[in-house]
Amino acid sequence: MAVTYVDHMGSDLSVVNAARVSFARESRDLGPNDIGLINFLMRERHASPFEHATLTVLVDTPIGVQREWMRHRTQSFNEFSTRYAKIGEPEFYIPPEDALRTQVGKPGAYHFEALEAEKAPAAREKFESAYQAALDAYHELLDMGVARELARNVLPLGMHTRFYATANLRNWLNFLSLRTDSNALREIRDEAARVEALIEDLFPHTYSAWLQHERHAI
Amino acid sequence: MAVTYVDHMGSDLSVVNAARVSFARESRDLGPNDIGLINFLMRERHASPFEHATLTVLVDTPIGVQREWMRHRTQSFNEFSTRYAKIGEPEFYIPPEDALRTQVGKPGAYHFEALEAEKAPAAREKFESAYQAALDAYHELLDMGVARELARNVLPLGMHTRFYATANLRNWLNFLSLRTDSNALREIRDEAARVEALIEDLFPHTYSAWLQHERHAI
Amino acid sequence: MAVTYVDHMGSDLSVVNAARVSFARESRDLGPNDIGLINFLMRERHASPFEHATLTVLVDTPIGVQREWMRHRTQSFNEFSTRYAKIGEPEFYIPPEDALRTQVGKPGAYHFEALEAEKAPAAREKFESAYQAALDAYHELLDMGVARELARNVLPLGMHTRFYATANLRNWLNFLSLRTDSNALREIRDEAARVEALIEDLFPHTYSAWLQHERHAI
Amino acid sequence: MAVTYVDHMGSDLSVVNAARVSFARESRDLGPNDIGLINFLMRERHASPFEHATLTVLVDTPIGVQREWMRHRTQSFNEFSTRYAKIGEPEFYIPPEDALRTQVGKPGAYHFEALEAEKAPAAREKFESAYQAALDAYHELLDMGVARELARNVLPLGMHTRFYATANLRNWLNFLSLRTDSNALREIRDEAARVEALIEDLFPHTYSAWLQHERHAI
C-alpha cells in the first residue's frame, strides 16, 4: 500500500489571501496575524478559504479499500481499469502479522484484537492460496476466450488497484477527520496517515490549526 | 440483477414550475405550453429546472458493476456492508449464455461477439467453481477467527451487493446518457434500462424531450 | 420574507431504511429501535442515510440575503430573472423597527444593538426613498431604450427576489447549522427558522436527534 | 472588469497521466500519442482526467454579473464582504458606449442592437447619477448609525465586487461552454473570454481539442 505525492497548488498563504479578499486585503508573506487568521477560520468553521489549495496523490491499495475511499464524492478519481488493461503481475493484500486481527464482542459494541500468533501463518497461507486460485480461474476464463470485462468477476477484493485522487485542502481535511478515526478500517487509516504527512508538510499552519481544533470536519 | 423503485419527488410539472419562477409564473396543470417549455429547456440545455425532481432506487448488482455506478458523484448511496454484516447466502454473477462474450480486435478498436456456444457451459462452470472456492476460503478465514473486514478480501467482484441510490432528474438523465451508451458495460446498461423505464413512467414529457434531443447530457 | 413548502420526499423511515441496507434489513414502521438508530447515526456522524429524503421550498427574500443563501452549493436553485422578466411591482426590504440595528465595537469583536428609537423613522424613510429613486432610474433607463439586462444594474440589493431551493435532509441540516447560528445575518436566520419548522414537522425524529447533538453539521 | 491569474496546478501532461493510470502507464513528456489521447478523451467525453488540473483567478465584476458566475456550484468562491468591510471608493458599472444596447423583439425571440448613439450620453449619465444617489443614501444610513449589513441594501447591483474563483479544468471548460455562448450576458462573456485566454495559455492541447469538439461541455 502506498500514497505518493503527484502535484499540489497553493500554501497556507493561499488560504490567507482567499480569506483576506473579504476585506480587500492581501498578504505577501505569512506573518503572525496570518497564522492567527488561519486559526480563526478553523475555529469558526469558515471553510471556503481552504478550498483554493489542492493536492493530487497516486494511491496503490486493495480494491476493498479503494471502495471506501471512493465514497468521498468531492474528490476526483482516475483508476486502473480491469476492463481495458491486461493485469500483469497483480499484487494482493495478505495482511501482515501485526494487521491480522479478530473481532471481539457483539455488533455495535465490538473491538479488534490481534489474531492468536499461532494461527497467523495458516491464515496468511489461506489468503495467498485463495488469491492464487482466483487468479488462475481468471486466466483460464481468458484462455477460453471470455472477455476481460467478464472474467474479472472472479478477481478478489484484496487485489491491488491504483488511482489518482485530487481534492482541495478543505476536503482532504474532512477525509482525514473520517478516515483517521479509530472506527475507520485500519488499512485506510494507514493510507490516510500518509496523506496527513503530506498535508502537514505542505500546509503546516493549516495542519496545526486543525490539530488544535480536534481534527474536526469543516 | 434488479433495480427497484423506492420513492420519488415531483413530476414534469415540477420541472415546469421551477422554470416558470424565472418569469414569476406558475402552472397548475400541465398544458401544451408547458410541454413546449420542457422541450425548450432540454434543447437549450437549461438544466437547473430538472434538479427539483428526485428518484430513489434500490439496486442489486455485482460489486464490479456497483464500482462503476458509484463513480456518479452526484448520487447519494448507502450500501450493504461486508464489514458490519454477516454474508448469508450471497448471490454471484454467472453470466447467462446470451451475455457470455468474447473481445475481438485490438485495444481501442475492439468489439464483442458471443462466446462460441460449445464453450459456454465450461465457462459458466468455471465462474461457479471460482465463486464457490472464494466463499469457502472466506468461511475458513472466519472459522480461524479472522475479522470479517479482513476475510472479505478473498470475496470476488462478481458477488452481489445491494444499495440505495438517490439522484435528481437532471443527474439521472446524465447517468442514462453515459450508461446506456453502446460503449458502456453490458451489465450496467441493463440496469440503466430499468432506471430509464422508471423515468419514462414518472416523467413522460421530460423523457420524451430527452429522446428528441439525442439523449444528451445536460 | 417568506419560505413556503413546495414538495418533499421521504420521512424518518427513509433515513432508517437507507441505513438498514448496510445490514440487509428493512423496517416497515418506525419503532423504538429505529429512533435509536437515527440517534446513533447523528452521534457518529454517519451522514449518508440523511441524503435520501429531500425538501423543496419557495423563498421570497431580498437579493442581498439570496446571495448568502446561494453559497450553499449542494442546493438546487431556480430564481426570478431580472434579465428575462418585467419587474412588476417589486417589493423592497425596509427593515421593521425591531430589526433596525446598529453595530457596536471593533471589527472581529462587535455586536448589534437596536437603533435608537427616535432615529428609526428617518432611517426607514431613507431606505424607502433610496429604493424609490433606484426604481425610477430603472424605468427611465428602460424608457430610453436600454435593455433590461443593463438597466437592472441600478436596482438595489434590498429588492426582493424569489427562488426554488431543493436539497436533501443532510444538506438542509447543514444549512440550518450555519444559518441559525447567532453570527449569521439576522434576515437569513429568520428564513432558516422557517425551514427549521418544516424539517421538524416532516422529520421529527431526525430533528430531535439533531437538537440533542447540538445542531452540528454532519 | 478584470480576471487575473492567481495560481494553477498541472498541465496537459497531468490530463494525460491521469488517463494513462487506466493502463498503468505514464508519460514523462508530451508526445504525439499523448496529444492524440487528449483528443480521444474530449471526443468520447471521458471527462474525469480533466479534473486533476486546477486554476484560481481573481475576478473584479459588478454584483449582477457575480450572481450569474456563482451559479457554477463546482467552483470555490471567496468574495469581498459588504457585511464585514468598509466600502472605500467603490467602482460602479457604467456600460461603455459599445456595450450600451437595446432589446429588440419579443420574449423568447429577441436580439440586441446598439442603443442609438445620441441617447448614449444621457443613459450613461443616468447610470452615474443613480449610482451616486445610492452611495449617498448608504453613507447617510451609516451616519444615522444603521449597521453596514443593513445599509448595504440600498447599494446597486452595478457596484463592483471582487472574488477568488477556483475550479478544475473540466469545470472551467464547462463554464466556458455556457458563458461564452452567444446567449450569455455580454458582460460575463467578456470575462469568460479572459478565462479562456488563460486556459489556452496553460493547457494548449486540451484547449485545442475542446475547440475541435465544438466547445461542448464534458
Tab-separated table of C-alpha atoms in Angstrom, chain A residues 62-68 70-80 82-84 93 95 99-103 107 110 112 115-116 119 122-124 126-127 130-131 133-134 136-138 140-141 143-159 161 182-187, chain B residues 62-68 70-80 82-84 93 95 99-103 107 110 112 115-116 119 122-124 126-127 130-131 133-134 136-138 140-141 143-159 161 182-187:
chain	number	residue	atom	x	y	z
A	62	PRO	CA	-6.660	-3.194	-2.430
A	63	ILE	CA	-9.985	-2.779	-4.246
A	64	GLY	CA	-11.837	-3.233	-0.942
A	65	VAL	CA	-10.082	-0.191	0.490
A	66	GLN	CA	-10.485	1.811	-2.709
A	67	ARG	CA	-14.243	1.220	-2.444
A	68	GLU	CA	-14.286	3.107	0.862
A	70	MET	CA	-14.293	6.484	-3.471
A	71	ARG	CA	-17.217	7.305	-1.199
A	72	HIS	CA	-15.600	10.766	-0.907
A	73	ARG	CA	-17.548	12.373	-3.719
A	74	THR	CA	-15.716	15.677	-3.521
A	75	GLN	CA	-12.551	14.025	-4.821
A	76	SER	CA	-11.647	13.456	-8.468
A	77	PHE	CA	-10.559	9.944	-9.431
A	78	ASN	CA	-8.945	8.054	-12.270
A	79	GLU	CA	-8.301	4.382	-11.710
A	80	PHE	CA	-6.589	1.405	-13.313
A	82	THR	CA	-9.575	-4.162	-15.331
A	83	ARG	CA	-11.885	-3.672	-18.290
A	84	TYR	CA	-9.348	-2.071	-20.633
A	93	TYR	CA	-3.252	-7.916	0.095
A	95	PRO	CA	-2.414	-8.866	5.939
A	99	ALA	CA	-2.552	-6.361	10.977
A	100	LEU	CA	-4.123	-9.811	11.340
A	101	ARG	CA	-6.977	-9.244	13.751
A	102	THR	CA	-10.050	-10.855	15.191
A	103	GLN	CA	-13.346	-9.207	16.069
A	107	PRO	CA	-22.271	-5.928	16.521
A	110	TYR	CA	-17.060	-4.846	19.353
A	112	PHE	CA	-10.413	-5.837	17.484
A	115	LEU	CA	-5.207	-12.927	15.982
A	116	GLU	CA	-3.526	-15.590	18.130
A	119	LYS	CA	-2.950	-19.028	13.790
A	122	ALA	CA	-2.230	-20.567	8.371
A	123	ALA	CA	-4.429	-17.525	7.893
A	124	ARG	CA	-1.849	-15.842	5.700
A	126	LYS	CA	-5.219	-19.185	3.207
A	127	PHE	CA	-5.277	-15.634	1.834
A	130	ALA	CA	-7.392	-18.091	-2.297
A	131	TYR	CA	-5.830	-15.252	-4.278
A	133	ALA	CA	-6.921	-19.775	-7.138
A	134	ALA	CA	-8.836	-16.669	-8.197
A	136	ASP	CA	-5.804	-18.984	-12.036
A	137	ALA	CA	-9.545	-19.015	-12.692
A	138	TYR	CA	-9.256	-15.551	-14.259
A	140	GLU	CA	-8.482	-19.890	-17.510
A	141	LEU	CA	-11.530	-17.823	-18.392
A	143	ASP	CA	-7.936	-18.678	-22.260
A	144	MET	CA	-11.475	-19.870	-23.006
A	145	GLY	CA	-11.991	-16.585	-24.836
A	146	VAL	CA	-14.122	-14.882	-22.170
A	147	ALA	CA	-13.814	-11.074	-22.366
A	148	ARG	CA	-11.695	-9.385	-19.699
A	149	GLU	CA	-14.655	-7.339	-18.538
A	150	LEU	CA	-16.463	-10.575	-17.640
A	151	ALA	CA	-13.549	-12.702	-16.446
A	152	ARG	CA	-12.585	-10.054	-13.888
A	153	ASN	CA	-15.668	-11.008	-11.867
A	154	VAL	CA	-13.681	-13.819	-10.239
A	155	LEU	CA	-10.910	-11.466	-9.073
A	156	PRO	CA	-10.882	-10.783	-5.325
A	157	LEU	CA	-11.439	-7.560	-3.385
A	158	GLY	CA	-7.909	-7.986	-1.993
A	159	MET	CA	-6.316	-7.366	-5.398
A	161	THR	CA	-5.603	-1.215	-7.821
A	182	SER	CA	-10.313	4.918	15.406
A	183	ASN	CA	-13.518	3.435	13.942
A	184	ALA	CA	-12.160	3.568	10.402
A	185	LEU	CA	-10.813	0.466	8.700
A	186	ARG	CA	-7.190	0.008	9.756
A	187	GLU	CA	-5.963	-0.225	6.169
B	62	PRO	CA	-22.330	-7.426	-8.651
B	63	ILE	CA	-19.666	-5.397	-6.839
B	64	GLY	CA	-17.803	-4.886	-10.134
B	65	VAL	CA	-20.856	-3.134	-11.595
B	66	GLN	CA	-21.515	-1.189	-8.407
B	67	ARG	CA	-17.971	0.189	-8.671
B	68	GLU	CA	-18.868	1.817	-11.998
B	70	MET	CA	-20.585	4.772	-7.712
B	71	ARG	CA	-18.426	6.926	-9.984
B	72	HIS	CA	-21.547	9.110	-10.317
B	73	ARG	CA	-20.684	11.502	-7.528
B	74	THR	CA	-23.927	13.455	-7.754
B	75	GLN	CA	-25.841	10.449	-6.428
B	76	SER	CA	-26.353	9.544	-2.772
B	77	PHE	CA	-25.539	5.970	-1.771
B	78	ASN	CA	-25.998	3.557	1.099
B	79	GLU	CA	-24.715	0.041	0.570
B	80	PHE	CA	-24.718	-3.383	2.214
B	82	THR	CA	-19.337	-6.672	4.268
B	83	ARG	CA	-17.597	-5.055	7.206
B	84	TYR	CA	-20.581	-4.936	9.543
B	93	TYR	CA	-22.905	-13.238	-11.107
B	95	PRO	CA	-23.140	-14.533	-16.951
B	99	ALA	CA	-24.274	-12.355	-22.016
B	100	LEU	CA	-21.183	-14.561	-22.351
B	101	ARG	CA	-18.976	-12.655	-24.764
B	102	THR	CA	-15.517	-12.540	-26.218
B	103	GLN	CA	-13.480	-9.479	-27.127
B	107	PRO	CA	-7.406	-2.173	-27.631
B	110	TYR	CA	-12.435	-3.867	-30.446
B	112	PHE	CA	-17.689	-8.041	-28.545
B	115	LEU	CA	-18.668	-16.772	-26.976
B	116	GLU	CA	-18.796	-19.940	-29.071
B	119	LYS	CA	-17.563	-23.166	-24.693
B	122	ALA	CA	-17.421	-24.784	-19.263
B	123	ALA	CA	-17.061	-21.046	-18.802
B	124	ARG	CA	-20.132	-20.854	-16.628
B	126	LYS	CA	-15.539	-22.036	-14.136
B	127	PHE	CA	-17.285	-18.928	-12.776
B	130	ALA	CA	-14.223	-19.962	-8.639
B	131	TYR	CA	-17.004	-18.265	-6.680
B	133	ALA	CA	-13.805	-21.607	-3.774
B	134	ALA	CA	-13.694	-17.949	-2.754
B	136	ASP	CA	-15.180	-21.433	1.116
B	137	ALA	CA	-11.926	-19.577	1.764
B	138	TYR	CA	-13.916	-16.717	3.301
B	140	GLU	CA	-12.419	-20.835	6.588
B	141	LEU	CA	-10.826	-17.492	7.440
B	143	ASP	CA	-13.508	-20.018	11.333
B	144	MET	CA	-9.856	-19.261	12.082
B	145	GLY	CA	-11.050	-16.125	13.868
B	146	VAL	CA	-10.069	-13.615	11.183
B	147	ALA	CA	-12.238	-10.483	11.337
B	148	ARG	CA	-14.912	-10.086	8.674
B	149	GLU	CA	-13.380	-6.850	7.484
B	150	LEU	CA	-10.185	-8.768	6.598
B	151	ALA	CA	-11.638	-12.081	5.436
B	152	ARG	CA	-13.794	-10.285	2.867
B	153	ASN	CA	-10.648	-9.589	0.845
B	154	VAL	CA	-10.949	-13.042	-0.757
B	155	LEU	CA	-14.519	-12.407	-1.931
B	156	PRO	CA	-14.881	-11.862	-5.683
B	157	LEU	CA	-16.003	-8.804	-7.660
B	158	GLY	CA	-18.840	-10.959	-9.045
B	159	MET	CA	-20.543	-11.188	-5.621
B	161	THR	CA	-24.236	-6.192	-3.257
B	182	SER	CA	-23.164	1.256	-26.559
B	183	ASN	CA	-19.657	1.576	-25.093
B	184	ALA	CA	-20.915	1.054	-21.553
B	185	LEU	CA	-20.532	-2.288	-19.814
B	186	ARG	CA	-23.436	-4.503	-20.856
B	187	GLU	CA	-24.393	-5.295	-17.265
